[in-house]
Amino acid sequence: MADPLGLEEVRRALAEDRVDADVTTCLFGRAAERPARARFVAEGRFVVAGLPIAALVFGELTPRAALTPLVGEGAWTEAGAAIASVAAPARSLLAGERVALNFLQRLSGIATQTRRAVDAVAGTGCRITHTRKTTPGLRALECYAVRVGGGVSNRASLADAVMWKDNHWALLDARGANLADVLRAVPPDLPVVVEIETERQLEESLQAGATHLLVDNQPPERVAAWVRRAGPAVTIQASGGITPDTARAYAEAGARLLAIGALTHSVAAAPLRCDISW
């Protein structure tokens, strides 16, 4: 049976924090084994994500831990609301609180930013997705948080799909080769996405039979023009500096998918604290 999502990342984070050598909690002596309770409390409004990951944190520290979610994964919460409580020995709560908070704050921040983008394009049929601009080692969890926020999965590794990007174009042009010749070598079961930034690349991609084009770093007006040129059989994905504030314009221009790097590469942590008591 496969390990649950996040277990490897949790173990790595606990090892990084040296939870087996908490010199401060040791000052409690045997009292640190007494049962205690932690409450994770929102200090602002955000979409909750990462509760199953927080449960893994404390489960790794002691089999006596029990995390009780007080809101649903993917739900909005407000300042002052408790989102989860954990019963465990005080030693385990004190050892795990920062690691659990780090995951909850990061993943909830991503889910919140994603939900804002999803809400911005509501009713257009356009979907929100992530890019590969993720924290090294945390991509699976950050993409999970995008899905919690209402986004959809995208290419998560170099092996998932052919993604022909600007540097591929540069190398192809330097060789004087043709895109159609290159794409003939693609295995039939692999999706193909071709990034375009110029009219020439648009025309060459259509001539090569590409049916999924990634329009990068273009204004909504150009996206709309290229959507019309490509026709309904071609999926147009837009990316490049798109934010929840600008997403609606791209959706109304006809993009069916918006890949937003800011969901993961520069998102603010959700405001959250952990209170521990006997």
mmCIF file with all atom_site columns, C-alpha atoms in Angstrom, residues 117-200:
data_model
loop_
_atom_site.group_PDB
_atom_site.id
_atom_site.type_symbol
_atom_site.label_atom_id
_atom_site.label_alt_id
_atom_site.label_comp_id
_atom_site.label_asym_id
_atom_site.label_entity_id
_atom_site.label_seq_id
_atom_site.pdbx_PDB_ins_code
_atom_site.Cartn_x
_atom_site.Cartn_y
_atom_site.Cartn_z
_atom_site.occupancy
_atom_site.B_iso_or_equiv
_atom_site.pdbx_formal_charge
_atom_site.auth_seq_id
_atom_site.auth_comp_id
_atom_site.auth_asym_id
_atom_site.auth_atom_id
_atom_site.pdbx_PDB_model_num
ATOM 1  C CA . ALA A 1 117 ? -8.603  33.023 -8.918  1.00 0.00 ? 117 ALA A CA 1
ATOM 2  C CA . VAL A 1 118 ? -11.296 30.358 -9.291  1.00 0.00 ? 118 VAL A CA 1
ATOM 3  C CA . ASP A 1 119 ? -13.941 32.778 -8.046  1.00 0.00 ? 119 ASP A CA 1
ATOM 4  C CA . ALA A 1 120 ? -12.641 35.453 -10.424 1.00 0.00 ? 120 ALA A CA 1
ATOM 5  C CA . VAL A 1 121 ? -13.335 33.297 -13.507 1.00 0.00 ? 121 VAL A CA 1
ATOM 6  C CA . ALA A 1 122 ? -16.622 31.798 -12.270 1.00 0.00 ? 122 ALA A CA 1
ATOM 7  C CA . GLY A 1 123 ? -19.162 31.290 -15.035 1.00 0.00 ? 123 GLY A CA 1
ATOM 8  C CA . THR A 1 124 ? -16.655 31.459 -17.910 1.00 0.00 ? 124 THR A CA 1
ATOM 9  C CA . GLY A 1 125 ? -15.796 27.761 -18.147 1.00 0.00 ? 125 GLY A CA 1
ATOM 10 C CA . CYS A 1 126 ? -12.119 28.612 -17.648 1.00 0.00 ? 126 CYS A CA 1
ATOM 11 C CA . ARG A 1 127 ? -10.163 26.576 -15.113 1.00 0.00 ? 127 ARG A CA 1
ATOM 12 C CA . ILE A 1 128 ? -7.260  27.539 -12.859 1.00 0.00 ? 128 ILE A CA 1
ATOM 13 C CA . THR A 1 129 ? -4.124  25.445 -12.602 1.00 0.00 ? 129 THR A CA 1
ATOM 14 C CA . HIS A 1 130 ? -0.593  25.530 -11.220 1.00 0.00 ? 130 HIS A CA 1
ATOM 15 C CA . THR A 1 131 ? 2.839   25.655 -12.827 1.00 0.00 ? 131 THR A CA 1
ATOM 16 C CA . ARG A 1 132 ? 6.094   23.926 -11.871 1.00 0.00 ? 132 ARG A CA 1
ATOM 17 C CA . LYS A 1 133 ? 7.204   27.054 -9.982  1.00 0.00 ? 133 LYS A CA 1
ATOM 18 C CA . THR A 1 134 ? 6.943   25.254 -6.660  1.00 0.00 ? 134 THR A CA 1
ATOM 19 C CA . THR A 1 135 ? 9.061   24.903 -3.521  1.00 0.00 ? 135 THR A CA 1
ATOM 20 C CA . PRO A 1 136 ? 11.689  22.202 -4.169  1.00 0.00 ? 136 PRO A CA 1
ATOM 21 C CA . GLY A 1 137 ? 10.601  18.989 -2.484  1.00 0.00 ? 137 GLY A CA 1
ATOM 22 C CA . LEU A 1 138 ? 7.058   20.199 -1.807  1.00 0.00 ? 138 LEU A CA 1
ATOM 23 C CA . ARG A 1 139 ? 5.504   20.102 -5.280  1.00 0.00 ? 139 ARG A CA 1
ATOM 24 C CA . ALA A 1 140 ? 3.062   17.262 -4.574  1.00 0.00 ? 140 ALA A CA 1
ATOM 25 C CA . LEU A 1 141 ? 1.702   19.031 -1.487  1.00 0.00 ? 141 LEU A CA 1
ATOM 26 C CA . GLU A 1 142 ? 1.528   22.444 -3.134  1.00 0.00 ? 142 GLU A CA 1
ATOM 27 C CA . CYS A 1 143 ? -0.331  21.018 -6.131  1.00 0.00 ? 143 CYS A CA 1
ATOM 28 C CA . TYR A 1 144 ? -2.666  19.304 -3.666  1.00 0.00 ? 144 TYR A CA 1
ATOM 29 C CA . ALA A 1 145 ? -3.375  22.695 -2.070  1.00 0.00 ? 145 ALA A CA 1
ATOM 30 C CA . VAL A 1 146 ? -4.226  24.122 -5.509  1.00 0.00 ? 146 VAL A CA 1
ATOM 31 C CA . ARG A 1 147 ? -6.813  21.347 -5.925  1.00 0.00 ? 147 ARG A CA 1
ATOM 32 C CA . VAL A 1 148 ? -8.199  22.040 -2.446  1.00 0.00 ? 148 VAL A CA 1
ATOM 33 C CA . GLY A 1 149 ? -8.652  25.658 -3.535  1.00 0.00 ? 149 GLY A CA 1
ATOM 34 C CA . GLY A 1 150 ? -10.673 24.561 -6.564  1.00 0.00 ? 150 GLY A CA 1
ATOM 35 C CA . GLY A 1 151 ? -7.912  24.429 -9.168  1.00 0.00 ? 151 GLY A CA 1
ATOM 36 C CA . VAL A 1 152 ? -7.115  21.489 -11.419 1.00 0.00 ? 152 VAL A CA 1
ATOM 37 C CA . SER A 1 153 ? -4.023  19.354 -11.901 1.00 0.00 ? 153 SER A CA 1
ATOM 38 C CA . ASN A 1 154 ? -1.445  20.275 -14.502 1.00 0.00 ? 154 ASN A CA 1
ATOM 39 C CA . ARG A 1 155 ? 1.856   18.847 -15.711 1.00 0.00 ? 155 ARG A CA 1
ATOM 40 C CA . ALA A 1 156 ? 3.735   18.170 -12.468 1.00 0.00 ? 156 ALA A CA 1
ATOM 41 C CA . SER A 1 157 ? 6.998   16.808 -13.870 1.00 0.00 ? 157 SER A CA 1
ATOM 42 C CA . LEU A 1 158 ? 9.033   16.638 -17.045 1.00 0.00 ? 158 LEU A CA 1
ATOM 43 C CA . ALA A 1 159 ? 7.711   13.123 -17.656 1.00 0.00 ? 159 ALA A CA 1
ATOM 44 C CA . ASP A 1 160 ? 3.989   13.962 -17.577 1.00 0.00 ? 160 ASP A CA 1
ATOM 45 C CA . ALA A 1 161 ? 3.664   15.644 -20.971 1.00 0.00 ? 161 ALA A CA 1
ATOM 46 C CA . VAL A 1 162 ? 5.609   17.188 -23.811 1.00 0.00 ? 162 VAL A CA 1
ATOM 47 C CA . MET A 1 163 ? 5.876   20.886 -22.992 1.00 0.00 ? 163 MET A CA 1
ATOM 48 C CA . TRP A 1 164 ? 7.546   22.732 -25.875 1.00 0.00 ? 164 TRP A CA 1
ATOM 49 C CA . LYS A 1 165 ? 8.753   26.015 -24.395 1.00 0.00 ? 165 LYS A CA 1
ATOM 50 C CA . ASP A 1 166 ? 10.729  29.099 -25.425 1.00 0.00 ? 166 ASP A CA 1
ATOM 51 C CA . ASN A 1 167 ? 14.136  27.488 -24.988 1.00 0.00 ? 167 ASN A CA 1
ATOM 52 C CA . HIS A 1 168 ? 13.068  24.507 -27.081 1.00 0.00 ? 168 HIS A CA 1
ATOM 53 C CA . TRP A 1 169 ? 12.014  26.937 -29.797 1.00 0.00 ? 169 TRP A CA 1
ATOM 54 C CA . ALA A 1 170 ? 15.396  28.693 -29.575 1.00 0.00 ? 170 ALA A CA 1
ATOM 55 C CA . LEU A 1 171 ? 17.314  25.442 -29.975 1.00 0.00 ? 171 LEU A CA 1
ATOM 56 C CA . LEU A 1 172 ? 15.015  24.325 -32.798 1.00 0.00 ? 172 LEU A CA 1
ATOM 57 C CA . ASP A 1 173 ? 15.447  27.607 -34.664 1.00 0.00 ? 173 ASP A CA 1
ATOM 58 C CA . ALA A 1 174 ? 19.217  27.445 -34.235 1.00 0.00 ? 174 ALA A CA 1
ATOM 59 C CA . ARG A 1 175 ? 19.184  24.076 -35.987 1.00 0.00 ? 175 ARG A CA 1
ATOM 60 C CA . GLY A 1 176 ? 16.894  25.332 -38.746 1.00 0.00 ? 176 GLY A CA 1
ATOM 61 C CA . ALA A 1 177 ? 14.491  22.503 -37.978 1.00 0.00 ? 177 ALA A CA 1
ATOM 62 C CA . ASN A 1 178 ? 10.693  22.354 -38.130 1.00 0.00 ? 178 ASN A CA 1
ATOM 63 C CA . LEU A 1 179 ? 8.287   21.781 -35.249 1.00 0.00 ? 179 LEU A CA 1
ATOM 64 C CA . ALA A 1 180 ? 6.193   19.289 -37.198 1.00 0.00 ? 180 ALA A CA 1
ATOM 65 C CA . ASP A 1 181 ? 9.234   17.058 -37.744 1.00 0.00 ? 181 ASP A CA 1
ATOM 66 C CA . VAL A 1 182 ? 10.054  17.078 -34.029 1.00 0.00 ? 182 VAL A CA 1
ATOM 67 C CA . LEU A 1 183 ? 6.523   16.321 -32.877 1.00 0.00 ? 183 LEU A CA 1
ATOM 68 C CA . ARG A 1 184 ? 6.343   13.224 -35.074 1.00 0.00 ? 184 ARG A CA 1
ATOM 69 C CA . ALA A 1 185 ? 8.597   11.528 -32.522 1.00 0.00 ? 185 ALA A CA 1
ATOM 70 C CA . VAL A 1 186 ? 6.132   12.043 -29.643 1.00 0.00 ? 186 VAL A CA 1
ATOM 71 C CA . PRO A 1 187 ? 4.686   8.742  -28.326 1.00 0.00 ? 187 PRO A CA 1
ATOM 72 C CA . PRO A 1 188 ? 0.944   8.593  -29.059 1.00 0.00 ? 188 PRO A CA 1
ATOM 73 C CA . ASP A 1 189 ? -0.060  8.397  -25.385 1.00 0.00 ? 189 ASP A CA 1
ATOM 74 C CA . LEU A 1 190 ? 1.729   11.592 -24.320 1.00 0.00 ? 190 LEU A CA 1
ATOM 75 C CA . PRO A 1 191 ? -0.085  14.941 -24.179 1.00 0.00 ? 191 PRO A CA 1
ATOM 76 C CA . VAL A 1 192 ? 1.592   17.752 -26.120 1.00 0.00 ? 192 VAL A CA 1
ATOM 77 C CA . VAL A 1 193 ? 1.526   21.421 -25.127 1.00 0.00 ? 193 VAL A CA 1
ATOM 78 C CA . VAL A 1 194 ? 3.300   24.032 -27.260 1.00 0.00 ? 194 VAL A CA 1
ATOM 79 C CA . GLU A 1 195 ? 4.140   27.413 -25.780 1.00 0.00 ? 195 GLU A CA 1
ATOM 80 C CA . ILE A 1 196 ? 3.830   30.307 -28.215 1.00 0.00 ? 196 ILE A CA 1
ATOM 81 C CA . GLU A 1 197 ? 4.900   33.937 -27.985 1.00 0.00 ? 197 GLU A CA 1
ATOM 82 C CA . THR A 1 198 ? 4.797   35.073 -31.630 1.00 0.00 ? 198 THR A CA 1
ATOM 83 C CA . GLU A 1 199 ? 2.565   34.903 -34.670 1.00 0.00 ? 199 GLU A CA 1
ATOM 84 C CA . ARG A 1 200 ? 5.135   32.714 -36.401 1.00 0.00 ? 200 ARG A CA 1
#
